[in-house]
Tab-separated table of C-alpha atoms in Angstrom:
chain	number	residue	atom	x	y	z
A	123	MET	CA	83.343	-0.328	42.279
A	124	ARG	CA	80.585	-2.936	42.311
A	125	LEU	CA	79.006	-2.686	45.736
A	126	VAL	CA	76.478	-5.072	47.233
A	127	HIS	CA	74.299	-3.089	49.652
A	128	LEU	CA	73.594	-5.094	52.820
A	129	ASP	CA	70.539	-3.325	54.195
A	130	LEU	CA	70.286	-4.531	57.798
A	131	LYS	CA	66.982	-2.830	58.685
A	132	GLY	CA	65.611	-6.358	58.955
A	133	ALA	CA	66.746	-9.972	58.559
A	134	ALA	CA	70.354	-9.190	59.420
A	135	PRO	CA	72.336	-12.389	58.791
A	136	ARG	CA	74.633	-13.937	61.361
A	137	VAL	CA	78.341	-13.318	60.761
A	138	SER	CA	78.786	-17.063	60.241
A	139	TYR	CA	76.545	-16.771	57.155
A	140	LEU	CA	78.416	-13.733	55.827
A	141	GLU	CA	81.538	-15.871	56.133
A	142	GLN	CA	80.019	-18.147	53.477
A	143	VAL	CA	78.471	-15.366	51.341
A	144	PHE	CA	81.430	-12.970	50.982
A	145	PRO	CA	83.559	-15.373	48.891
A	146	LEU	CA	80.519	-16.012	46.665
A	147	LEU	CA	79.964	-12.267	46.108
A	148	SER	CA	83.633	-11.824	45.253
A	149	GLN	CA	83.491	-14.767	42.845
A	150	LEU	CA	80.459	-13.226	41.134
A	151	GLY	CA	82.210	-9.894	40.572
A	152	ALA	CA	81.525	-7.685	43.603
A	153	ASN	CA	84.464	-5.747	44.984
A	154	GLY	CA	82.775	-3.931	47.838
A	155	ILE	CA	80.075	-4.141	50.505
A	156	LEU	CA	77.897	-1.164	51.434
A	157	ILE	CA	76.677	-1.908	54.981
A	158	GLU	CA	73.651	-0.064	56.330
A	159	TYR	CA	73.770	-1.220	59.959
A	160	GLU	CA	70.881	0.820	61.395
A	161	ASP	CA	70.135	-0.770	64.803
A	162	MET	CA	72.543	-3.686	64.253
A	163	PHE	CA	75.577	-1.548	65.129
A	164	PRO	CA	76.990	-1.941	68.676
A	165	PHE	CA	76.389	1.644	69.772
A	166	LYS	CA	77.872	2.571	73.161
A	167	GLY	CA	77.224	5.103	75.910
A	168	GLU	CA	74.228	7.365	75.431
A	169	LEU	CA	73.588	5.783	72.019
A	170	GLU	CA	73.163	2.281	73.414
A	171	ILE	CA	69.387	2.746	73.332
A	172	LEU	CA	69.557	2.521	69.514
A	173	LYS	CA	70.826	-1.081	69.528
A	174	SER	CA	68.703	-4.051	68.583
A	175	PRO	CA	68.737	-6.863	71.185
A	176	TYR	CA	70.513	-8.890	68.485
A	177	ALA	CA	72.970	-6.184	67.377
A	178	TYR	CA	76.411	-7.246	66.210
A	179	SER	CA	79.170	-7.059	68.795
A	180	GLU	CA	82.350	-5.029	68.302
A	181	GLU	CA	84.090	-8.333	67.592
A	182	ASP	CA	81.481	-9.066	64.919
A	183	ILE	CA	82.144	-5.714	63.223
A	184	GLU	CA	85.857	-6.453	63.181
A	185	ARG	CA	85.249	-9.975	61.864
A	186	ILE	CA	83.037	-8.655	59.038
A	187	GLN	CA	85.839	-6.327	57.946
A	188	GLN	CA	88.444	-9.091	58.148
A	189	LEU	CA	86.259	-11.336	56.006
A	190	ALA	CA	85.746	-8.547	53.481
A	191	GLU	CA	89.462	-7.850	53.326
A	192	LEU	CA	90.200	-11.559	52.882
A	193	HIS	CA	87.926	-11.649	49.834
A	194	LYS	CA	89.029	-8.273	48.416
A	195	LEU	CA	85.744	-6.513	49.239
A	196	GLU	CA	85.941	-2.880	50.297
A	197	VAL	CA	83.622	-2.056	53.198
A	198	VAL	CA	81.606	1.165	52.952
A	199	PRO	CA	79.503	1.866	56.079
A	200	LEU	CA	76.209	3.711	55.559
A	201	VAL	CA	74.796	6.054	58.223
A	202	GLN	CA	71.483	7.758	57.494
A	203	THR	CA	71.831	11.452	58.330
A	204	PHE	CA	68.480	13.014	57.382
A	205	GLY	CA	65.670	10.627	56.378
A	206	HIS	CA	65.128	6.932	57.138
A	207	VAL	CA	65.949	7.515	60.815
A	208	GLU	CA	62.931	5.774	62.341
A	209	PHE	CA	65.225	3.520	64.354
A	210	ILE	CA	66.454	6.672	66.131
A	211	LEU	CA	63.387	8.895	66.290
A	212	LYS	CA	61.049	6.121	67.478
A	213	HIS	CA	62.644	6.515	70.913
A	214	GLU	CA	61.061	9.032	73.269
A	215	LYS	CA	64.552	10.265	74.118
A	216	TYR	CA	64.953	11.628	70.581
A	217	GLN	CA	61.353	12.473	69.739
A	218	HIS	CA	62.081	16.201	70.021
A	219	LEU	CA	64.375	15.902	66.974
A	220	ARG	CA	61.571	14.965	64.570
A	221	GLU	CA	60.781	17.267	61.662
A	222	VAL	CA	57.071	16.577	62.251
A	223	GLU	CA	56.251	15.490	65.789
A	224	ARG	CA	53.847	12.725	64.696
A	225	PHE	CA	56.278	11.030	62.295
A	226	PRO	CA	59.653	9.413	63.107
A	227	ASN	CA	60.924	9.492	59.497
A	228	SER	CA	63.142	12.569	59.319
A	229	PHE	CA	65.317	14.866	61.410
A	230	ASN	CA	64.497	18.481	62.172
A	231	PRO	CA	67.611	20.237	60.771
A	232	HIS	CA	67.036	23.387	62.850
A	233	VAL	CA	67.498	21.829	66.283
A	234	PRO	CA	71.184	21.952	67.338
A	235	ASP	CA	70.830	18.569	69.039
A	236	THR	CA	70.257	16.962	65.628
A	237	LEU	CA	73.768	17.659	64.356
A	238	ALA	CA	75.266	16.842	67.746
A	239	LEU	CA	73.570	13.439	67.708
A	240	LEU	CA	74.651	12.769	64.121
A	241	LYS	CA	78.255	13.629	64.951
A	242	SER	CA	78.158	11.123	67.786
A	243	ILE	CA	76.619	8.380	65.596
A	244	LEU	CA	79.000	9.020	62.678
A	245	SER	CA	82.004	9.051	65.012
A	246	GLN	CA	81.172	5.681	66.566
A	247	VAL	CA	80.607	4.041	63.165
A	248	ILE	CA	83.664	5.599	61.478
A	249	GLU	CA	85.940	4.738	64.413
A	250	LYS	CA	85.053	1.065	63.975
A	251	HIS	CA	85.797	1.270	60.222
A	252	ARG	CA	89.242	2.863	60.086
A	253	ARG	CA	90.165	0.711	57.049
A	254	SER	CA	87.326	2.263	55.012
A	255	THR	CA	88.075	5.072	52.583
A	256	TRP	CA	84.372	5.874	52.014
A	257	ILE	CA	81.400	6.742	54.248
A	258	HIS	CA	77.839	6.838	52.867
A	259	ILE	CA	75.569	9.424	54.509
A	260	GLY	CA	72.285	8.266	52.944
A	261	ALA	CA	70.269	11.511	52.753
A	262	ASP	CA	67.494	9.965	50.652
A	263	GLU	CA	63.709	10.222	51.010
A	264	VAL	CA	63.595	12.997	53.596
A	265	PHE	CA	59.829	12.763	53.961
A	266	HIS	CA	57.914	15.779	55.375
A	267	LEU	CA	60.897	18.117	55.048
A	268	GLY	CA	59.570	21.663	55.318
A	269	GLU	CA	56.335	20.624	57.042
A	270	GLY	CA	57.513	21.153	60.607
A	271	THR	CA	56.931	24.410	62.488
A	272	ASP	CA	60.660	25.210	62.717
A	273	SER	CA	61.106	24.664	58.982
A	274	LYS	CA	58.115	26.814	58.084
A	275	ASN	CA	59.417	29.609	60.285
A	276	TRP	CA	62.895	29.303	58.765
A	277	MET	CA	61.561	29.460	55.199
A	278	SER	CA	59.434	32.479	56.076
A	279	ARG	CA	62.308	34.368	57.710
A	280	ASN	CA	64.899	33.502	55.062
A	281	ARG	CA	62.680	33.391	51.990
A	282	GLY	CA	64.147	29.949	51.484
A	283	ASP	CA	62.891	26.632	50.239
A	284	THR	CA	63.275	22.978	51.160
A	285	GLY	CA	66.121	22.555	48.663
A	286	THR	CA	68.245	25.181	50.394
A	287	MET	CA	67.323	23.708	53.754
A	288	PHE	CA	68.399	20.254	52.584
A	289	LEU	CA	71.730	21.533	51.258
A	290	ASN	CA	72.449	23.480	54.446
A	291	HIS	CA	72.067	20.348	56.546
A	292	ILE	CA	74.143	18.201	54.191
A	293	LYS	CA	76.901	20.817	54.167
A	294	GLU	CA	77.075	20.651	57.950
A	295	VAL	CA	77.363	16.864	57.853
A	296	LEU	CA	80.019	16.989	55.122
A	297	GLY	CA	81.862	19.717	57.011
A	298	PHE	CA	82.051	17.553	60.122
A	299	VAL	CA	83.364	14.542	58.199
A	300	ALA	CA	85.919	16.657	56.329
A	301	ALA	CA	87.177	18.317	59.505
A	302	GLN	CA	87.337	15.203	61.697
A	303	TYR	CA	88.306	12.509	59.181
A	304	TRP	CA	90.678	13.973	56.632
A	305	GLY	CA	90.698	12.031	53.355
A	306	LEU	CA	87.524	10.060	54.052
A	307	ARG	CA	85.323	10.280	50.946
A	308	VAL	CA	81.576	10.704	51.198
A	309	LEU	CA	78.773	9.055	49.245
A	310	MET	CA	75.103	10.076	49.242
A	311	TRP	CA	71.934	9.210	47.315
A	312	ASP	CA	70.776	11.660	44.663
A	313	ASP	CA	66.961	11.680	44.894
A	314	MET	CA	66.680	14.824	47.046
A	315	LEU	CA	69.231	16.638	44.860
A	316	ARG	CA	67.089	15.965	41.791
A	317	LYS	CA	64.503	18.352	43.228
A	318	ILE	CA	67.006	21.208	43.431
A	319	SER	CA	67.777	23.408	40.435
A	320	ALA	CA	71.220	23.313	38.828
A	321	GLY	CA	71.514	27.025	39.565
A	322	ALA	CA	70.977	26.478	43.276
A	323	LEU	CA	73.573	23.723	43.303
A	324	ARG	CA	76.117	25.883	41.498
A	325	GLY	CA	75.795	28.498	44.186
A	326	GLU	CA	76.771	26.088	46.948
A	327	ARG	CA	80.208	25.355	48.347
A	328	MET	CA	79.739	21.786	49.536
A	329	GLY	CA	83.142	20.188	49.466
A	330	THR	CA	83.108	16.919	47.547
A	331	ALA	CA	80.607	14.092	47.603
A	332	ALA	CA	79.839	11.250	45.254
A	333	VAL	CA	76.190	11.103	44.273
A	334	ALA	CA	74.469	7.815	43.451
A	335	PRO	CA	70.999	7.433	41.924
A	336	LYS	CA	68.425	5.753	44.120
A	337	PRO	CA	66.886	2.473	42.906
A	338	SER	CA	63.731	2.694	40.822
A	339	TRP	CA	61.576	-0.365	41.474
A	340	TRP	CA	60.383	-1.843	38.200
A	341	PRO	CA	57.654	-4.452	37.720
A	342	PRO	CA	58.612	-8.090	38.422
A	343	ARG	CA	60.491	-10.235	35.919
A	344	GLN	CA	62.630	-7.436	34.525
A	345	VAL	CA	66.310	-8.075	34.018
A	346	CYS	CA	68.695	-5.220	34.735
A	347	PRO	CA	69.625	-3.453	31.490
A	348	VAL	CA	73.072	-3.044	30.066
A	349	PRO	CA	74.724	-0.054	31.799
A	350	SER	CA	74.448	3.007	29.610
A	351	ARG	CA	77.540	4.981	28.689
A	352	SER	CA	75.635	8.218	28.181
A	353	LEU	CA	74.395	8.719	31.715
A	354	HIS	CA	73.816	12.156	33.118
A	355	LEU	CA	72.619	13.492	36.438
A	356	GLN	CA	68.912	13.393	35.742
A	357	HIS	CA	68.765	9.908	34.228
A	358	GLY	CA	70.486	6.953	35.835
A	359	SER	CA	70.134	3.424	34.493
A	360	TRP	CA	68.950	0.771	36.716
A	361	GLY	CA	66.657	-2.162	37.070
A	362	SER	CA	65.573	-4.975	39.328
A	363	THR	CA	64.925	-8.665	39.355
A	364	ARG	CA	62.571	-10.426	41.729
A	365	SER	CA	61.885	-13.997	42.662
A	366	PRO	CA	58.604	-15.387	41.736
A	367	ARG	CA	55.540	-15.330	43.847
A	368	HIS	CA	57.285	-13.757	46.824
A	369	HIS	CA	56.398	-10.601	48.745
A	370	PRO	CA	55.930	-7.640	46.378
A	371	ALA	CA	58.555	-5.731	48.338
A	372	ALA	CA	61.106	-8.417	47.544
A	373	GLY	CA	63.892	-7.759	45.123
A	374	THR	CA	67.462	-7.097	44.194
A	375	SER	CA	68.097	-3.682	42.734
A	376	ALA	CA	70.916	-3.097	40.306
A	377	HIS	CA	71.571	0.520	39.425
A	378	VAL	CA	74.396	2.494	37.921
A	379	PRO	CA	75.390	5.549	39.931
A	380	ILE	CA	76.836	8.773	38.670
A	381	LEU	CA	79.847	9.989	40.592
A	382	ALA	CA	79.674	13.772	40.648
A	383	SER	CA	81.853	16.244	42.504
A	384	LEU	CA	79.775	18.974	44.114
A	385	THR	CA	82.173	21.896	44.288
A	386	GLU	CA	82.066	25.652	44.118
A	387	SER	CA	82.361	25.339	40.340
A	388	GLY	CA	79.165	23.308	40.166
A	389	ILE	CA	78.673	19.685	39.160
A	390	ALA	CA	81.762	18.298	37.499
A	391	LYS	CA	80.653	15.260	35.505
A	392	HIS	CA	82.625	12.215	36.501
A	393	VAL	CA	80.581	9.357	35.131
A	394	SER	CA	81.661	5.833	35.968
A	395	PRO	CA	79.455	3.279	34.183
A	396	ALA	CA	81.489	0.475	35.752
A	397	THR	CA	80.329	1.459	39.230
A	398	ALA	CA	77.108	-0.037	40.523
A	399	TRP	CA	75.119	-0.732	43.633
A	400	LEU	CA	73.133	-3.936	44.062
A	401	ALA	CA	70.757	-3.878	47.005
A	402	PRO	CA	69.072	-6.990	48.368
A	403	LEU	CA	66.329	-5.191	50.296
A	404	ARG	CA	65.498	-6.205	53.854
A	405	ARG	CA	62.731	-3.673	54.504
A	406	TYR	CA	61.496	-0.531	52.792
A	407	ASP	CA	61.780	1.200	56.150
A	408	HIS	CA	62.161	0.338	59.834
A	409	TYR	CA	58.415	-0.316	60.219
A	410	SER	CA	57.587	-2.250	57.050
A	411	VAL	CA	57.314	-6.023	56.740
A	412	LEU	CA	60.341	-8.056	55.759
A	413	CYS	CA	61.206	-8.211	52.080
A	414	GLU	CA	63.031	-11.135	50.496
A	415	LEU	CA	65.389	-13.250	52.574
A	416	LEU	CA	68.987	-12.962	51.369
A	417	PRO	CA	69.397	-16.667	50.379
A	418	VAL	CA	66.281	-16.378	48.197
A	419	GLY	CA	67.595	-13.212	46.537
A	420	ILE	CA	71.035	-14.628	45.726
A	421	PRO	CA	70.137	-15.902	42.207
A	422	SER	CA	68.827	-12.432	41.275
A	423	LEU	CA	71.899	-10.829	42.816
A	424	ALA	CA	74.188	-13.203	40.925
A	425	ILE	CA	72.531	-12.386	37.597
A	426	CYS	CA	72.826	-8.641	38.222
A	427	LEU	CA	76.488	-8.839	39.265
A	428	GLN	CA	77.493	-10.948	36.295
A	429	THR	CA	75.482	-8.748	33.929
A	430	LEU	CA	77.502	-5.767	35.155
A	431	VAL	CA	80.789	-7.660	34.863
A	432	ASN	CA	80.078	-8.812	31.304
A	433	GLY	CA	78.365	-5.651	30.079
A	434	GLY	CA	75.083	-7.419	29.406
A	435	PHE	CA	73.124	-10.611	30.008
A	436	THR	CA	75.188	-12.747	27.655
A	437	GLU	CA	75.494	-16.519	27.338
A	438	GLU	CA	78.721	-16.203	29.308
A	439	THR	CA	76.792	-14.391	32.065
A	440	LYS	CA	74.212	-17.164	32.213
A	441	ARG	CA	76.843	-19.929	32.151
A	442	LYS	CA	78.839	-18.337	34.975
A	443	VAL	CA	75.751	-17.876	37.174
A	444	LEU	CA	74.567	-21.474	36.641
A	445	GLU	CA	78.036	-22.852	37.289
A	446	THR	CA	78.612	-20.745	40.405
A	447	LEU	CA	75.204	-21.381	41.979
A	448	GLY	CA	74.963	-25.058	41.004
A	449	PHE	CA	71.775	-24.814	38.940
A	450	GLN	CA	71.064	-26.713	35.706
A	451	SER	CA	68.979	-24.028	34.033
A	452	MET	CA	67.078	-20.810	34.637
A	453	GLN	CA	63.979	-19.234	33.135
A	454	LEU	CA	64.156	-15.471	33.486
A	455	GLU	CA	60.608	-14.901	32.277
A	456	GLN	CA	59.287	-17.079	35.120
A	457	SER	CA	62.062	-16.047	37.528
A	458	THR	CA	62.816	-19.694	38.272
A	459	CYS	CA	65.960	-21.782	38.569
A	460	GLU	CA	66.057	-25.542	38.070
A	461	GLY	CA	68.443	-27.772	39.989
A	462	ARG	CA	69.587	-28.445	43.500
A	463	GLY	CA	71.756	-25.362	43.918
A	464	ALA	CA	75.120	-25.273	45.665
A	465	PHE	CA	75.318	-21.801	47.208
A	466	PRO	CA	75.059	-20.736	50.867
A	467	GLY	CA	71.383	-20.923	51.829
A	468	ALA	CA	70.268	-22.981	48.808
A	469	GLU	CA	68.106	-25.119	51.117
A	470	ILE	CA	66.279	-21.987	52.282
A	471	TYR	CA	65.831	-20.888	48.660
A	472	HIS	CA	64.021	-24.139	47.793
A	473	MET	CA	62.030	-24.327	51.025
A	474	VAL	CA	60.751	-20.771	50.637
A	475	GLU	CA	59.654	-21.720	47.128
A	476	GLN	CA	57.690	-24.569	48.675
A	477	VAL	CA	56.042	-22.255	51.191
A	478	ASN	CA	55.116	-19.656	48.595
A	479	GLY	CA	54.118	-22.128	45.918
A	480	HIS	CA	52.355	-24.873	47.848
A	481	LEU	CA	51.527	-24.175	51.516
A	482	LYS	CA	48.710	-21.692	50.951
A	483	GLU	CA	47.413	-23.610	47.938
A	484	SER	CA	47.329	-26.998	49.670
A	485	VAL	CA	45.657	-25.741	52.859
A	486	LEU	CA	43.009	-23.629	51.146
A	487	LYS	CA	42.294	-26.334	48.585
A	488	PHE	CA	41.715	-28.855	51.365
A	489	LEU	CA	39.477	-26.520	53.369
A	490	GLU	CA	37.416	-25.419	50.375
A	491	GLU	CA	37.194	-28.591	48.272
A	492	GLU	CA	36.775	-31.344	50.874
A	493	SER	CA	32.995	-31.831	50.810
A	494	ALA	CA	32.854	-33.663	54.141
A	495	ILE	CA	34.397	-30.638	55.862
A	496	LYS	CA	32.028	-28.201	54.186
A	497	GLY	CA	28.978	-30.351	54.916
A	498	TRP	CA	29.695	-31.979	58.293
A	499	PHE	CA	32.501	-29.978	59.925
A	500	SER	CA	31.717	-26.334	59.266
A	501	LEU	CA	32.734	-23.480	61.563
A	502	TYR	CA	29.315	-23.844	63.217
A	503	HIS	CA	29.924	-27.553	63.927
A	504	ARG	CA	33.378	-26.775	65.283
A	505	LYS	CA	32.207	-23.925	67.466
A	506	HIS	CA	29.503	-26.084	69.102
A	507	GLN	CA	31.507	-29.353	69.034
A	508	PHE	CA	28.693	-31.038	67.129
A	509	GLY	CA	29.375	-33.630	64.431
A	510	ASN	CA	28.859	-37.173	63.227
A	511	PRO	CA	32.015	-39.324	63.689
A	512	ARG	CA	31.056	-41.368	60.630
A	513	ASN	CA	31.349	-38.356	58.357
A	514	MET	CA	34.376	-36.923	60.131
A	515	GLU	CA	36.309	-40.136	59.551
A	516	THR	CA	36.037	-39.598	55.778
A	517	PHE	CA	38.489	-36.695	55.945
A	518	GLY	CA	40.268	-37.268	59.280
A	519	SER	CA	43.256	-39.277	58.077
A	520	LYS	CA	43.871	-36.862	55.193
A	521	VAL	CA	43.846	-33.755	57.368
A	522	LEU	CA	46.132	-35.369	59.949
A	523	LYS	CA	48.588	-36.418	57.224
A	524	LEU	CA	48.601	-32.973	55.582
A	525	HIS	CA	49.157	-31.355	58.980
A	526	GLU	CA	51.981	-33.722	59.930
A	527	ASP	CA	53.766	-33.239	56.590
A	528	TRP	CA	53.702	-29.452	56.822
A	529	GLU	CA	54.707	-29.397	60.498
A	530	ASN	CA	57.742	-31.574	59.712
A	531	PHE	CA	58.614	-29.353	56.759
A	532	VAL	CA	58.307	-26.162	58.788
A	533	ARG	CA	60.419	-27.650	61.580
A	534	ASP	CA	63.220	-28.244	59.056
A	535	LEU	CA	62.784	-24.778	57.559
A	536	ARG	CA	63.010	-23.168	60.992
A	537	ALA	CA	66.224	-25.067	61.714
A	538	HIS	CA	67.788	-23.803	58.469
A	539	LEU	CA	66.632	-20.231	59.129
A	540	GLU	CA	68.069	-20.285	62.648
A	541	ARG	CA	71.515	-21.074	61.239
A	542	VAL	CA	71.398	-17.885	59.162
A	543	TYR	CA	69.239	-15.468	61.172
A	544	PHE	CA	68.604	-14.298	64.715
A	545	PRO	CA	65.412	-15.416	66.527
A	546	ASP	CA	63.470	-12.191	65.895
A	547	THR	CA	63.844	-12.573	62.115
A	548	VAL	CA	62.839	-16.237	62.179
A	549	GLU	CA	59.715	-15.481	64.217
A	550	GLU	CA	58.697	-12.533	62.042
A	551	TRP	CA	59.166	-14.454	58.802
A	552	MET	CA	57.151	-17.381	60.117
A	553	GLU	CA	54.377	-15.085	61.346
A	554	GLU	CA	54.136	-13.355	57.972
A	555	ASN	CA	54.574	-16.265	55.573
A	556	VAL	CA	53.744	-19.565	57.280
A	557	ASN	CA	51.352	-19.074	60.178
A	558	PRO	CA	48.489	-17.373	58.270
A	559	TYR	CA	47.945	-20.676	56.423
A	560	LEU	CA	49.333	-23.342	58.727
A	561	ASP	CA	47.363	-21.944	61.682
A	562	GLN	CA	44.133	-22.657	59.788
A	563	LEU	CA	45.223	-26.261	59.443
A	564	ARG	CA	46.313	-26.409	63.087
A	565	ASP	CA	42.930	-25.102	64.227
A	566	LEU	CA	41.105	-27.674	62.100
A	567	VAL	CA	43.191	-30.514	63.553
A	568	ARG	CA	42.637	-29.237	67.092
A	569	ASP	CA	38.873	-29.147	66.618
A	570	TYR	CA	38.842	-32.549	64.892
A	571	ARG	CA	40.713	-34.138	67.781
């Protein structure tokens, strides 16, 4: 299994864009899609409060699965069942289910309503994915576990620890899935299990789950390594590639999971070096800024997929990526690709490069290096509307031209983004990446006029 993880915590693409991307992912070597819907799922009834205003419809969910099936991609839905539940616990209705009242990160496993809510969420998601043979229950980064009053009392009464508490909750989740959906296999991340001793794990009767290592974010400009064939539970192999000059949270993670059966006999090693997750991140969590946009991450994703397919970053890997994406060449050390590009969203890829590489530089250079602005049109002059037209005319035509060029560019960029993303994503990306610099230029033009 080579799964591309669509993390929809932010910048969820329109289904019309997935229609273009799924055949590309299949062509590059993916055979499955891990979909973390979060608030993009069309929850119904009492759960409707969890939906984003731009959530997919039930018809969209069905269409996504049809598209995946058409391109031989297995769909694995991901439902967070312990940590990363800010999209649930931010609501006042569910605030009483927080591990620590101040923080919406993690569930309190001691409140009966927690499991009841999870059963309801899992049921709605699984019922809309009856073709799927896997469900991913997340269970990573359960921040503040053990810090809540209920957890402290439980540990005191039972002489227990957070590891036992974690396993107890996961067993209840696994038990529900096993009882209600016979034959459905469960995936979970491994980072919380790493903190639990092998002895404690051997003593548990958990049913069966497949455990995948969480990504480890490496510094920029690293290429994912060749998958190791000597993996074991404590040491996965993984890496990341990032596009140049973009947000530090940007990236595509490629990591090789270990499939391990957690049974009464302990951890039965079942290592599959040909299985991998690649995750184009949307956000680190529900509250963080957007990471890389999917069209901008596609070259990194393509390199990682083909590296996994070919067992390393070979000349064949490079040739296939260039041919598939329509580039002439690539420089991994600089994380750049040369050429027009012929993949879905290639226009966005190039336009984002322009924003990151030139918008800030051109605006700040103009504001800081134009002597007539510094000497005759300072913030003081602008505030008091006091200036000599003779001096202002020396820079006026240049500032108006720079402003017009960038406004036209941004108008085109917005149009391309709106074809791929919903309005909330477009506005957020513009606010974070364009407006901090273009607004300075807009203000200067306003005051000049």
